[in-house]
Amino acid sequence: MELSRWPAPTAPGPVDAVVSLPGSKSLTNRYLVVAALADRPSRLRSPLVSRDTRLMAGALEALGARVREVEGSTGAGSVDWVVEPAERLRGGAVDVGLAGTVMRFVPPIAALADGDVRLDGDPRARERPMAPVVDALRALGVDVEDAPGGALPMVVHGRGAVRGGAVTIDAGASSQFVSGLLLAAPRYAEGLVVRHAGPPLPSQPHVAMTVETLRDVGVDVDDSEPDTWAVRPGPVAALDVQVEPDLSSAAPFLAAAAVTGGRVRVLGWPQHTTQAGDALRDLLDEMGAEVSLDREGLVVRGCELFGVDVDLHEAGELVPVVVALAALASTPTRIRGVAHLRGHETDRLAALVREVERLGGRAEETDDGLVVRPRPLHGDLVRTYADHRIAQAAAVLGLRVPDLVVEDVETTAKTLPGFVDLWTGMLDGGGPGGTASGAAAR
């Protein structure tokens, strides 16, 4: 099949399927970083193996760590990763691809290397915001060469150690600036106090995830003061951890139940999590779906969809699929608090408006988000702009819009390899018990 132009399948009726998804990208990449800084080898069970996580593994290996793929502990075909930390980090060349976590998490670690670390990536990566992390490292005495405006490509001149101390940054464009500094902070001689000064921090749950990850490996983090995080220096313990399923990647599958009047269960949904994707539960309920969580996972049953007025400042990665839901709902939707999405893989707000209107819908940007007013849609080519979440949103629209074609659906491999097989497996479930498994994606 020519996946550069993928005919999105239209649902023949209500979807009825059970979906098993691979591990969380956000957790996998955080676990990889702390494992590379730990005092002995770690094991990540059922990690996400995707372009973004392979880029992180490759970056850490360039700095001297080793990431080995071993037979998984959760059944045939599963994969675990064993991470062996380097005795001393070294210089090297790092390909960040288009992965925000790699481009924002690696420079503070590179400052600890003995030697120069050069970072570059995809052409769009050179346009994504990087100045806050560059400014923070310079304030801590690290020598960094960057492109104009604090952009990639850059060279971090590692000297084997960073004194640490305190630094104030504006992380209003991405919470990843805070997380990247915190993850490296236990290895700084004096630890680190990071203060955010600027507009409200986006995706706050991701910082909470970083703090919880550090505490899981024995690092002392004080986050009792708003917008301030104090990390004490000290050893980083090894991990042996089961990676939660990626809840944000569940969005298109749960949306499939909502837009077809069907039923989808996502296995392994955690009872407690720091993943921002957990917001799907309340969001889908507010839009009219029936949502229930039990020990086996999360179940969504679809019915009439209604528009919402919602602030997704803390869960911006859900916006593309929510826009797809909104375009198929019966009343308008307003999404607020997501101006920072203009600096993601693409300008997501402009791209979503453009593609909804290409299909005959009505959407418009606002200062901090967008408004979608439903009207009948028609098939056309949906451009994805190398953005995995726009491709997923297009697949959702295709369930109800015949003759919709998705450009470059393989961009979904950034966070969910094998998406097309998972998607068609869900549609071919054939009734209760039909299963689309993420095992093939690993």
C-alpha positions in Angstrom: 0.0 0.0 0.0 1.3 3.5 -0.8 1.4 5.0 2.7 2.5 8.4 1.4 -1.2 8.8 0.4 -3.3 6.5 2.6 -7.0 6.1 2.0 -8.4 6.4 5.5 -11.0 3.6 6.0 -14.6 4.6 6.6 -16.3 2.7 9.5 -18.9 0.3 8.1 -20.8 0.6 11.4 -20.2 1.1 15.1 -16.6 0.1 16.1 -16.4 -2.7 18.7 -12.9 -3.5 19.7 -10.3 -4.0 22.4 -7.0 -2.1 21.9 -3.7 -2.8 23.5 -1.2 0.1 23.1 2.6 0.3 23.5 4.2 2.2 26.3 4.2 5.9 26.9 6.7 8.0 25.0 6.9 10.6 27.7 7.7 8.1 30.4 10.0 6.0 28.2 12.2 9.0 27.4 12.3 10.2 31.0 13.2 6.7 32.2 15.9 6.4 29.5 17.5 9.7 30.8 17.6 8.8 34.5 18.8 5.3 33.6 21.7 6.7 31.7 22.6 8.8 34.7 22.1 6.0 37.3 24.7 4.2 39.4 24.0 0.7 37.8 22.1 -0.8 34.9 18.3 -0.4 34.6 15.5 -2.4 32.9 12.6 -0.7 31.2 9.8 -3.2 30.6 7.5 -2.7 27.6 8.9 0.7 26.6 7.7 2.5 23.6 10.0 1.6 20.7 9.4 4.4 18.2 11.3 7.1 16.3 11.3 9.5 19.2 12.5 6.9 21.8 15.1 5.5 19.4 16.4 9.0 18.9 16.7 9.4 22.7 18.4 6.0 23.1 20.8 7.0 20.2 21.5 10.3 21.9 22.4 8.7 25.2 24.5 6.1 23.4 26.4 8.9 21.6 27.2 10.2 25.1 28.5 6.8 26.3 25.6 4.9 27.7 24.4 1.6 26.2 20.8 0.7 25.4 20.2 -3.1 24.7 17.0 -4.6 23.4 16.2 -7.9 25.2 13.4 -10.4 25.1 10.4 -8.8 26.9 8.9 -10.0 30.2 5.2 -9.6 29.1 4.8 -12.4 26.6 5.9 -13.5 23.1 7.1 -10.7 20.9 7.4 -8.1 23.7 10.6 -6.1 24.1 12.4 -4.7 27.2 15.4 -2.3 27.2 18.4 -2.7 29.5 20.2 0.6 30.0 23.9 0.5 31.1 25.1 4.0 32.2 28.5 5.3 31.1 31.2 5.6 33.7 31.9 9.1 32.3 29.8 10.8 29.7 31.7 11.7 26.5 31.3 14.1 23.6 29.7 13.1 20.3 27.1 13.9 17.7 23.4 13.7 18.5 20.5 13.5 16.0 17.4 15.0 17.7 15.1 14.3 14.7 12.0 16.3 15.5 11.7 15.0 19.0 11.1 17.8 21.5 12.1 15.7 24.5 15.5 14.9 22.8 16.3 18.4 21.8 15.3 19.9 25.3 16.4 17.0 27.6 19.9 16.2 26.1 21.7 19.6 26.3 21.7 19.8 30.1 23.1 16.2 30.1 25.6 17.1 27.4 27.0 19.8 29.7 28.2 16.9 31.9 30.2 15.3 29.1 33.9 15.2 28.7 34.0 16.9 25.3 31.9 18.7 22.7 28.4 17.5 22.0 26.9 18.6 18.7 23.1 18.5 18.3 21.1 18.9 15.1 17.9 17.4 13.6 15.2 17.6 11.0 14.8 21.0 9.2 11.7 21.8 11.3 13.7 21.1 14.5 15.8 24.2 13.7 12.6 26.3 13.9 11.4 25.0 17.3 12.0 27.1 20.5 15.3 26.3 22.3 16.5 29.6 23.7 15.3 29.0 27.3 17.5 25.9 27.7 20.5 27.6 26.0 20.1 30.7 28.2 19.8 28.6 31.4 23.0 26.6 30.6 24.9 29.8 29.9 23.7 31.2 33.2 25.1 28.1 34.9 28.5 28.6 33.3 28.2 26.2 30.4 29.7 27.1 27.0 27.1 26.7 24.3 27.3 27.7 20.6 23.9 28.0 18.9 22.3 29.3 15.8 20.8 32.8 15.9 17.9 33.0 18.4 19.0 30.1 20.5 18.2 27.4 17.9 19.7 24.2 16.5 22.3 23.3 15.4 24.2 23.8 18.5 27.4 22.6 20.2 27.5 22.1 24.0 31.1 22.3 25.2 31.1 19.8 28.0 33.7 20.0 30.7 32.8 16.9 32.7 30.9 18.7 35.4 28.4 21.5 36.1 28.4 23.4 39.3 24.7 24.0 39.3 23.0 26.5 41.6 19.8 28.4 40.7 18.4 29.6 37.4 15.3 31.4 36.3 13.7 30.7 32.8 10.6 31.5 30.9 9.2 28.0 30.0 6.0 29.4 28.7 6.6 27.8 25.3 7.2 24.3 26.6 7.4 22.6 30.0 10.2 20.5 28.5 12.6 23.3 29.3 11.9 22.7 33.0 12.0 18.9 32.7 15.3 18.8 30.8 17.0 20.8 33.5 15.5 18.8 36.4 16.5 15.5 34.9 20.2 16.4 34.7 20.2 18.3 38.1 21.1 15.5 40.5 24.4 15.1 38.7 25.2 18.8 39.1 27.6 19.5 41.9 25.3 21.8 43.9 22.0 20.4 42.4 19.7 23.0 40.9 16.9 25.3 41.7 14.7 26.1 38.6 12.3 29.0 38.7 9.7 29.6 35.9 9.0 33.3 35.3 6.5 34.0 32.5 3.0 33.0 31.3 1.4 29.9 32.9 3.5 26.8 32.3 1.9 24.6 29.6 1.5 20.8 30.1 2.1 21.0 33.8 1.4 17.2 34.2 4.6 16.5 32.3 6.6 18.4 34.9 4.8 16.4 37.6 5.8 13.3 35.6 9.4 14.4 35.7 9.3 15.0 39.4 7.7 11.6 40.1 10.3 9.9 37.9 13.2 11.6 39.8 11.7 10.6 43.1 11.3 7.0 41.9 15.1 6.8 41.5 15.8 8.3 44.9 16.3 12.0 44.0 15.2 14.6 46.5 12.9 17.2 44.7 11.1 20.0 46.5 8.2 21.4 44.4 6.3 22.9 47.3 6.7 26.5 46.0 4.7 27.3 42.9 6.7 27.5 39.7 9.9 26.5 41.6 11.6 23.1 41.7 14.7 22.4 43.9 16.7 19.2 43.1 19.4 18.1 45.6 22.6 16.6 44.2 23.1 12.9 44.8 23.1 9.4 43.3 20.5 8.3 40.9 19.3 4.8 41.6 18.6 2.2 38.9 15.1 1.4 37.6 13.2 -1.8 37.0 9.9 -0.4 35.8 6.9 -1.4 33.7 6.1 1.5 31.3 2.5 2.5 31.3 0.6 2.5 28.0 0.7 5.8 26.1 -2.6 7.4 27.0 -2.3 10.2 24.5 -1.9 7.6 21.7 -5.2 6.1 22.9 -7.0 9.3 21.8 -7.8 8.3 18.2 -9.0 4.8 19.2 -11.3 6.1 21.9 -12.5 8.8 19.5 -13.4 6.0 17.1 -15.9 4.7 19.6 -17.3 8.2 20.1 -17.7 9.1 16.4 -19.2 5.8 15.3 -21.5 5.2 18.2 -19.4 2.1 19.1 -17.4 0.7 22.0 -13.6 0.6 22.5 -11.7 -0.7 25.5 -8.1 0.3 26.0 -6.3 -2.3 28.1 -4.1 -1.4 31.0 -5.4 2.1 31.7 -3.7 3.1 35.0 -5.8 4.0 38.1 -3.3 6.7 38.9 -1.0 8.4 36.4 0.8 11.7 35.7 0.1 11.3 32.0 -1.7 14.3 30.5 -3.7 11.9 28.3 -5.7 10.8 31.3 -7.7 14.0 30.6 -9.5 12.0 27.9 -11.8 10.5 30.5 -13.4 13.7 31.5 -13.2 15.3 28.0 -15.0 12.4 26.2 -17.6 12.3 29.0 -18.3 16.0 28.6 -18.7 15.6 24.8 -21.4 13.0 25.4 -19.7 9.6 25.3 -20.1 7.1 28.1 -16.8 6.5 29.9 -16.0 3.9 32.5 -12.7 2.7 34.1 -12.2 -0.7 35.7 -9.3 -3.0 36.5 -9.0 -4.2 32.9 -8.9 -0.7 31.3 -10.9 2.2 30.0 -14.1 1.7 28.0 -15.7 4.4 25.9 -19.2 4.0 24.3 -20.2 6.5 21.7 -23.5 8.4 21.3 -24.4 11.9 20.1 -21.4 14.1 20.2 -21.7 17.7 21.6 -19.2 20.5 21.3 -17.4 21.8 24.4 -15.7 24.9 25.7 -12.5 23.5 27.1 -9.1 24.7 28.3 -6.4 22.1 27.2 -3.4 24.1 28.4 -2.2 21.0 30.4 -3.0 18.4 27.7 -2.2 20.1 24.4 -1.2 16.8 22.7 -4.9 15.9 22.7 -5.9 19.0 20.6 -5.8 17.4 17.1 -8.1 14.5 17.9 -10.4 16.9 19.9 -10.6 19.0 16.8 -11.6 15.9 14.8 -14.3 15.2 17.3 -15.4 18.8 17.3 -15.7 18.8 13.5 -18.1 15.8 13.7 -20.1 17.0 16.7 -23.5 18.6 16.7 -22.6 22.0 18.3 -19.5 24.3 18.2 -16.4 23.8 20.2 -13.9 26.3 21.6 -10.4 25.1 22.7 -8.5 27.5 24.9 -5.1 27.8 26.5 -3.0 26.2 23.7 -1.2 29.0 22.0 2.1 27.1 22.7 1.0 24.5 20.0 2.2 27.0 17.4 5.8 25.9 18.3 5.2 22.1 18.0 6.1 19.7 15.2 4.3 22.3 13.0 2.2 25.3 13.9 -0.6 22.9 14.9 -3.3 25.6 15.2 -2.8 26.9 11.7 -2.5 23.4 10.3 -5.7 22.1 11.9 -7.7 25.1 10.7 -6.4 24.7 7.2 -7.1 21.0 7.0 -10.6 21.2 8.6 -11.5 23.9 6.0 -10.0 21.8 3.2 -12.7 19.2 4.0 -15.5 21.8 4.0 -15.6 22.4 7.7 -15.4 25.8 9.5 -12.6 26.6 12.0 -10.7 29.7 13.0 -7.8 30.5 15.2 -8.1 32.6 18.3 -5.3 34.2 20.3 -4.9 31.1 22.5 -6.6 28.3 20.6 -9.3 27.8 18.0 -13.1 27.5 17.4 -14.7 24.7 15.3 -18.2 25.1 14.0 -19.5 21.8 12.5 -20.9 21.4 9.1 -20.9 18.6 6.5 -17.5 17.4 5.4 -16.3 15.9 2.1 -13.3 13.8 1.2 -10.0 15.3 0.1 -6.3 15.0 0.8 -5.4 15.9 4.4 -1.8 17.2 4.8 -0.1 16.2 8.0 3.0 18.5 8.0 5.2 15.7 9.5 2.9 15.8 12.6 2.0 12.4 14.0 -1.1 13.8 15.9 -2.5 15.5 12.8 -2.3 12.2 11.0 -4.1 10.4 13.8 -6.8 13.1 13.8 -7.3 12.7 10.0 -7.8 8.9 10.5 -10.6 9.7 13.0 -12.3 12.0 10.5 -12.0 9.3 7.8 -14.2 7.0 9.9 -17.2 9.3 9.0 -15.9 11.1 5.8 -15.7 8.9 2.7 -12.8 9.4 0.3 -10.5 11.1 2.8 -6.8 10.5 2.0 -4.0 11.0 4.6 -0.7 12.3 3.4 2.4 10.7 5.0 0.5 8.6 7.6 3.9 7.0 8.4 4.7 10.1 10.4 2.7 8.4 13.2 5.8 6.2 13.7 7.2 9.1 15.7 5.2 7.9 18.7 3.1 4.9 17.5 4.8 2.6 15.0 2.4 0.3 13.1 -0.5 2.8 13.5 -2.1 1.7 10.2 -2.1 -2.0 11.3 -3.5 -1.0 14.7 -6.2 1.1 13.1 -7.3 -1.5 10.6 -7.1 -4.2 13.2 -9.6 -2.2 15.3 -12.0 -1.8 12.4 -11.6 -5.5 11.6 -12.4 -6.5 15.2 -15.6 -8.0 14.0 -17.6 -7.4 17.2 -17.0 -7.9 20.9 -13.5 -9.2 21.7 -12.0 -7.9 18.4 -8.5 -6.8 19.3 -6.0 -4.4 17.9 -2.7 -5.1 19.6 0.2 -2.7 20.1 2.6 -5.7 20.3 3.1 -5.6 16.6 4.2 -2.0 16.9 7.1 -3.0 19.1 
